Amino acid sequence: MNDTNKYYRGNVIFREGDPGDCTYEIQIGCVGVYRDYGGPNETEIAKLYGGKVFGEMGLLEHAPRSATVVVLEDNTVLTKVTEGEFFSYFEENPSVILNIMQQMCSHLRKTTKDYVEACHTAFDTVEAEKSGKKSKTLLERIKELCDYYSSNSFYPYY
């Protein structure tokens, strides 16, 4: 049977690189998703609240975790779903599947948007170099892109 537990601020649910052997649904509270947690380049990727699911990608892909998840609020309640419980849990809670699909679509849409913007920036850079001009708009776009990725890198997480 799935396991529901209460967690406290600062509890690490899993670390980047850990095996992706389960997923979690947030019943109450908040968690933070981080790259390089505790390291010099620590980056918060997301905050997730009640009703959200995390860790599904590692479980579905049988891949190591791509981020660290840390509890941000005392008395956060999480339901842990192991691989063996996965299908029966979603049969009992079909709305969770829709939630996961919406989250994945949102991640994919954002990744696609960022990829297209990076392609436009690269193309404009090549064109500007060919013509010997460097437009202010291009430099602003490059800076914005670099600033965004250095502080808020998007990684498909967990």
PDB file of C-alpha atoms in Angstrom:
ATOM      1  CA  MET A   1       0.000   0.000   0.000  1.00  0.00           C
ATOM      2  CA  ASN A   2       1.204   3.551  -0.645  1.00  0.00           C
ATOM      3  CA  ASP A   3       2.899   5.398   2.185  1.00  0.00           C
ATOM      4  CA  THR A   4       1.708   8.819   3.436  1.00  0.00           C
ATOM      5  CA  ASN A   5       3.989  10.685   5.850  1.00  0.00           C
ATOM      6  CA  LYS A   6       4.422  14.106   7.406  1.00  0.00           C
ATOM      7  CA  TYR A   7       7.695  15.957   6.749  1.00  0.00           C
ATOM      8  CA  TYR A   8       9.310  19.076   8.146  1.00  0.00           C
ATOM      9  CA  ARG A   9      11.108  22.079   6.683  1.00  0.00           C
ATOM     10  CA  GLY A  10      14.578  21.072   5.519  1.00  0.00           C
ATOM     11  CA  ASN A  11      13.864  17.347   5.090  1.00  0.00           C
ATOM     12  CA  VAL A  12      15.456  16.108   1.861  1.00  0.00           C
ATOM     13  CA  ILE A  13      13.053  13.785   0.042  1.00  0.00           C
ATOM     14  CA  PHE A  14      15.640  12.658  -2.504  1.00  0.00           C
ATOM     15  CA  ARG A  15      18.910  13.927  -3.933  1.00  0.00           C
ATOM     16  CA  GLU A  16      20.084  14.550  -7.460  1.00  0.00           C
ATOM     17  CA  GLY A  17      21.569  11.259  -8.702  1.00  0.00           C
ATOM     18  CA  ASP A  18      19.504   9.011  -6.397  1.00  0.00           C
ATOM     19  CA  PRO A  19      17.649   6.119  -8.059  1.00  0.00           C
ATOM     20  CA  GLY A  20      14.248   7.090  -9.491  1.00  0.00           C
ATOM     21  CA  ASP A  21      12.338   4.300  -7.795  1.00  0.00           C
ATOM     22  CA  CYS A  22       9.177   6.099  -6.661  1.00  0.00           C
ATOM     23  CA  THR A  23       7.018   9.181  -7.145  1.00  0.00           C
ATOM     24  CA  TYR A  24       5.363  11.486  -4.624  1.00  0.00           C
ATOM     25  CA  GLU A  25       2.077  13.356  -4.473  1.00  0.00           C
ATOM     26  CA  ILE A  26       1.922  16.444  -2.253  1.00  0.00           C
ATOM     27  CA  GLN A  27      -1.201  16.270  -0.108  1.00  0.00           C
ATOM     28  CA  ILE A  28      -0.472  19.377   1.995  1.00  0.00           C
ATOM     29  CA  GLY A  29       2.461  21.781   2.065  1.00  0.00           C
ATOM     30  CA  CYS A  30       5.308  22.759  -0.217  1.00  0.00           C
ATOM     31  CA  VAL A  31       8.581  21.382  -1.575  1.00  0.00           C
ATOM     32  CA  GLY A  32      11.418  22.999  -3.486  1.00  0.00           C
ATOM     33  CA  VAL A  33      13.183  21.432  -6.447  1.00  0.00           C
ATOM     34  CA  TYR A  34      16.909  22.250  -6.741  1.00  0.00           C
ATOM     35  CA  ARG A  35      19.936  21.611  -8.927  1.00  0.00           C
ATOM     36  CA  ASP A  36      23.297  21.450  -7.128  1.00  0.00           C
ATOM     37  CA  TYR A  37      21.525  21.652  -3.744  1.00  0.00           C
ATOM     38  CA  GLY A  38      23.912  22.883  -1.077  1.00  0.00           C
ATOM     39  CA  GLY A  39      26.601  23.562  -3.679  1.00  0.00           C
ATOM     40  CA  PRO A  40      28.029  26.837  -4.929  1.00  0.00           C
ATOM     41  CA  ASN A  41      25.707  26.850  -7.966  1.00  0.00           C
ATOM     42  CA  GLU A  42      22.518  25.905  -6.118  1.00  0.00           C
ATOM     43  CA  THR A  43      19.503  26.810  -8.247  1.00  0.00           C
ATOM     44  CA  GLU A  44      15.859  26.561  -7.283  1.00  0.00           C
ATOM     45  CA  ILE A  45      13.999  25.159 -10.269  1.00  0.00           C
ATOM     46  CA  ALA A  46      10.493  25.113  -8.841  1.00  0.00           C
ATOM     47  CA  LYS A  47       8.244  25.255  -5.823  1.00  0.00           C
ATOM     48  CA  LEU A  48       5.470  22.691  -5.787  1.00  0.00           C
ATOM     49  CA  TYR A  49       2.338  22.786  -3.637  1.00  0.00           C
ATOM     50  CA  GLY A  50      -0.549  20.504  -2.669  1.00  0.00           C
ATOM     51  CA  GLY A  51      -1.949  18.395  -5.477  1.00  0.00           C
ATOM     52  CA  LYS A  52       1.299  18.328  -7.473  1.00  0.00           C
ATOM     53  CA  VAL A  53       3.247  15.176  -8.233  1.00  0.00           C
ATOM     54  CA  PHE A  54       7.027  14.940  -8.448  1.00  0.00           C
ATOM     55  CA  GLY A  55       9.530  12.180  -9.100  1.00  0.00           C
ATOM     56  CA  GLU A  56       7.442  10.644 -11.878  1.00  0.00           C
ATOM     57  CA  MET A  57      10.065  11.068 -14.589  1.00  0.00           C
ATOM     58  CA  GLY A  58      12.728   9.110 -12.711  1.00  0.00           C
ATOM     59  CA  LEU A  59      10.237   6.359 -11.992  1.00  0.00           C
ATOM     60  CA  LEU A  60       8.881   6.159 -15.540  1.00  0.00           C
ATOM     61  CA  GLU A  61      12.343   6.264 -17.121  1.00  0.00           C
ATOM     62  CA  HIS A  62      14.124   4.167 -14.484  1.00  0.00           C
ATOM     63  CA  ALA A  63      16.691   6.964 -14.429  1.00  0.00           C
ATOM     64  CA  PRO A  64      18.585   8.725 -11.641  1.00  0.00           C
ATOM     65  CA  ARG A  65      16.999  11.825 -10.150  1.00  0.00           C
ATOM     66  CA  SER A  66      17.828  15.010 -12.062  1.00  0.00           C
ATOM     67  CA  ALA A  67      17.244  17.272  -9.048  1.00  0.00           C
ATOM     68  CA  THR A  68      17.061  17.377  -5.259  1.00  0.00           C
ATOM     69  CA  VAL A  69      13.684  17.887  -3.580  1.00  0.00           C
ATOM     70  CA  VAL A  70      13.534  19.563  -0.157  1.00  0.00           C
ATOM     71  CA  VAL A  71      10.538  20.242   2.094  1.00  0.00           C
ATOM     72  CA  LEU A  72       9.915  23.995   2.473  1.00  0.00           C
ATOM     73  CA  GLU A  73       7.049  23.993   5.002  1.00  0.00           C
ATOM     74  CA  ASP A  74       6.585  22.186   8.295  1.00  0.00           C
ATOM     75  CA  ASN A  75       3.844  19.555   8.338  1.00  0.00           C
ATOM     76  CA  THR A  76       4.073  18.865   4.606  1.00  0.00           C
ATOM     77  CA  VAL A  77       2.246  15.622   3.846  1.00  0.00           C
ATOM     78  CA  LEU A  78       3.475  13.466   0.965  1.00  0.00           C
ATOM     79  CA  THR A  79       2.181  10.204  -0.424  1.00  0.00           C
ATOM     80  CA  LYS A  80       4.997   7.992  -1.708  1.00  0.00           C
ATOM     81  CA  VAL A  81       4.087   5.654  -4.568  1.00  0.00           C
ATOM     82  CA  THR A  82       6.543   2.884  -5.447  1.00  0.00           C
ATOM     83  CA  GLU A  83       6.839   1.242  -8.834  1.00  0.00           C
ATOM     84  CA  GLY A  84       4.858  -1.775  -7.651  1.00  0.00           C
ATOM     85  CA  GLU A  85       1.999   0.459  -6.478  1.00  0.00           C
ATOM     86  CA  PHE A  86       2.119   2.817  -9.441  1.00  0.00           C
ATOM     87  CA  PHE A  87      -0.705   1.451 -11.599  1.00  0.00           C
ATOM     88  CA  SER A  88      -3.101   0.650  -8.760  1.00  0.00           C
ATOM     89  CA  TYR A  89      -2.528   4.099  -7.203  1.00  0.00           C
ATOM     90  CA  PHE A  90      -3.501   5.821 -10.423  1.00  0.00           C
ATOM     91  CA  GLU A  91      -6.503   3.545 -10.930  1.00  0.00           C
ATOM     92  CA  GLU A  92      -7.705   4.671  -7.483  1.00  0.00           C
ATOM     93  CA  ASN A  93      -6.750   8.331  -8.173  1.00  0.00           C
ATOM     94  CA  PRO A  94      -7.305   8.994 -11.911  1.00  0.00           C
ATOM     95  CA  SER A  95      -7.146  12.784 -11.498  1.00  0.00           C
ATOM     96  CA  VAL A  96      -3.451  12.439 -10.616  1.00  0.00           C
ATOM     97  CA  ILE A  97      -2.737  11.146 -14.124  1.00  0.00           C
ATOM     98  CA  LEU A  98      -4.264  14.311 -15.597  1.00  0.00           C
ATOM     99  CA  ASN A  99      -2.145  16.390 -13.192  1.00  0.00           C
ATOM    100  CA  ILE A 100       1.042  14.608 -14.318  1.00  0.00           C
ATOM    101  CA  MET A 101       0.122  15.037 -17.981  1.00  0.00           C
ATOM    102  CA  GLN A 102      -0.532  18.766 -17.455  1.00  0.00           C
ATOM    103  CA  GLN A 103       2.812  19.183 -15.660  1.00  0.00           C
ATOM    104  CA  MET A 104       4.694  17.338 -18.404  1.00  0.00           C
ATOM    105  CA  CYS A 105       2.954  19.381 -21.117  1.00  0.00           C
ATOM    106  CA  SER A 106       3.872  22.579 -19.294  1.00  0.00           C
ATOM    107  CA  HIS A 107       7.528  21.471 -19.037  1.00  0.00           C
ATOM    108  CA  LEU A 108       7.592  20.498 -22.709  1.00  0.00           C
ATOM    109  CA  ARG A 109       5.990  23.779 -23.806  1.00  0.00           C
ATOM    110  CA  LYS A 110       8.534  25.795 -21.781  1.00  0.00           C
ATOM    111  CA  THR A 111      11.463  23.745 -23.079  1.00  0.00           C
ATOM    112  CA  THR A 112      10.248  24.192 -26.666  1.00  0.00           C
ATOM    113  CA  LYS A 113       9.833  27.956 -26.198  1.00  0.00           C
ATOM    114  CA  ASP A 114      13.326  28.253 -24.691  1.00  0.00           C
ATOM    115  CA  TYR A 115      14.813  26.115 -27.473  1.00  0.00           C
ATOM    116  CA  VAL A 116      13.202  28.228 -30.205  1.00  0.00           C
ATOM    117  CA  GLU A 117      14.409  31.431 -28.517  1.00  0.00           C
ATOM    118  CA  ALA A 118      17.949  30.016 -28.301  1.00  0.00           C
ATOM    119  CA  CYS A 119      17.819  29.084 -32.005  1.00  0.00           C
ATOM    120  CA  HIS A 120      16.644  32.590 -32.950  1.00  0.00           C
ATOM    121  CA  THR A 121      19.415  34.126 -30.855  1.00  0.00           C
ATOM    122  CA  ALA A 122      22.056  31.867 -32.413  1.00  0.00           C
ATOM    123  CA  PHE A 123      20.777  32.623 -35.924  1.00  0.00           C
ATOM    124  CA  ASP A 124      20.741  36.379 -35.257  1.00  0.00           C
ATOM    125  CA  THR A 125      24.274  36.175 -33.857  1.00  0.00           C
ATOM    126  CA  VAL A 126      25.573  34.440 -36.992  1.00  0.00           C
ATOM    127  CA  GLU A 127      23.773  36.913 -39.247  1.00  0.00           C
ATOM    128  CA  ALA A 128      25.102  39.898 -37.282  1.00  0.00           C
ATOM    129  CA  GLU A 129      28.661  38.559 -37.511  1.00  0.00           C
ATOM    130  CA  LYS A 130      28.301  38.049 -41.271  1.00  0.00           C
ATOM    131  CA  SER A 131      27.168  41.638 -41.763  1.00  0.00           C
ATOM    132  CA  GLY A 132      29.654  43.075 -39.279  1.00  0.00           C
ATOM    133  CA  LYS A 133      26.849  44.657 -37.263  1.00  0.00           C
ATOM    134  CA  LYS A 134      25.928  43.916 -33.714  1.00  0.00           C
ATOM    135  CA  SER A 135      22.487  45.232 -32.942  1.00  0.00           C
ATOM    136  CA  LYS A 136      21.635  46.392 -29.462  1.00  0.00           C
ATOM    137  CA  THR A 137      18.534  44.218 -29.565  1.00  0.00           C
ATOM    138  CA  LEU A 138      20.618  41.135 -30.300  1.00  0.00           C
ATOM    139  CA  LEU A 139      23.017  41.850 -27.445  1.00  0.00           C
ATOM    140  CA  GLU A 140      20.088  42.365 -25.095  1.00  0.00           C
ATOM    141  CA  ARG A 141      18.576  39.040 -26.180  1.00  0.00           C
ATOM    142  CA  ILE A 142      21.869  37.216 -25.654  1.00  0.00           C
ATOM    143  CA  LYS A 143      22.287  38.779 -22.203  1.00  0.00           C
ATOM    144  CA  GLU A 144      18.712  37.920 -21.225  1.00  0.00           C
ATOM    145  CA  LEU A 145      19.160  34.344 -22.376  1.00  0.00           C
ATOM    146  CA  CYS A 146      22.464  33.988 -20.510  1.00  0.00           C
ATOM    147  CA  ASP A 147      21.039  35.601 -17.355  1.00  0.00           C
ATOM    148  CA  TYR A 148      18.004  33.364 -17.472  1.00  0.00           C
ATOM    149  CA  TYR A 149      19.981  30.144 -17.827  1.00  0.00           C
ATOM    150  CA  SER A 150      22.585  31.086 -15.254  1.00  0.00           C
ATOM    151  CA  SER A 151      19.977  31.810 -12.577  1.00  0.00           C
ATOM    152  CA  ASN A 152      16.840  29.844 -13.472  1.00  0.00           C
ATOM    153  CA  SER A 153      17.939  26.911 -15.567  1.00  0.00           C
ATOM    154  CA  PHE A 154      15.100  24.666 -16.542  1.00  0.00           C
ATOM    155  CA  TYR A 155      15.750  20.994 -16.195  1.00  0.00           C
ATOM    156  CA  PRO A 156      13.073  18.380 -16.628  1.00  0.00           C
ATOM    157  CA  TYR A 157      13.080  17.457 -13.023  1.00  0.00           C
ATOM    158  CA  TYR A 158      12.850  14.626 -10.732  1.00  0.00           C
TER     159      TYR A 158
END
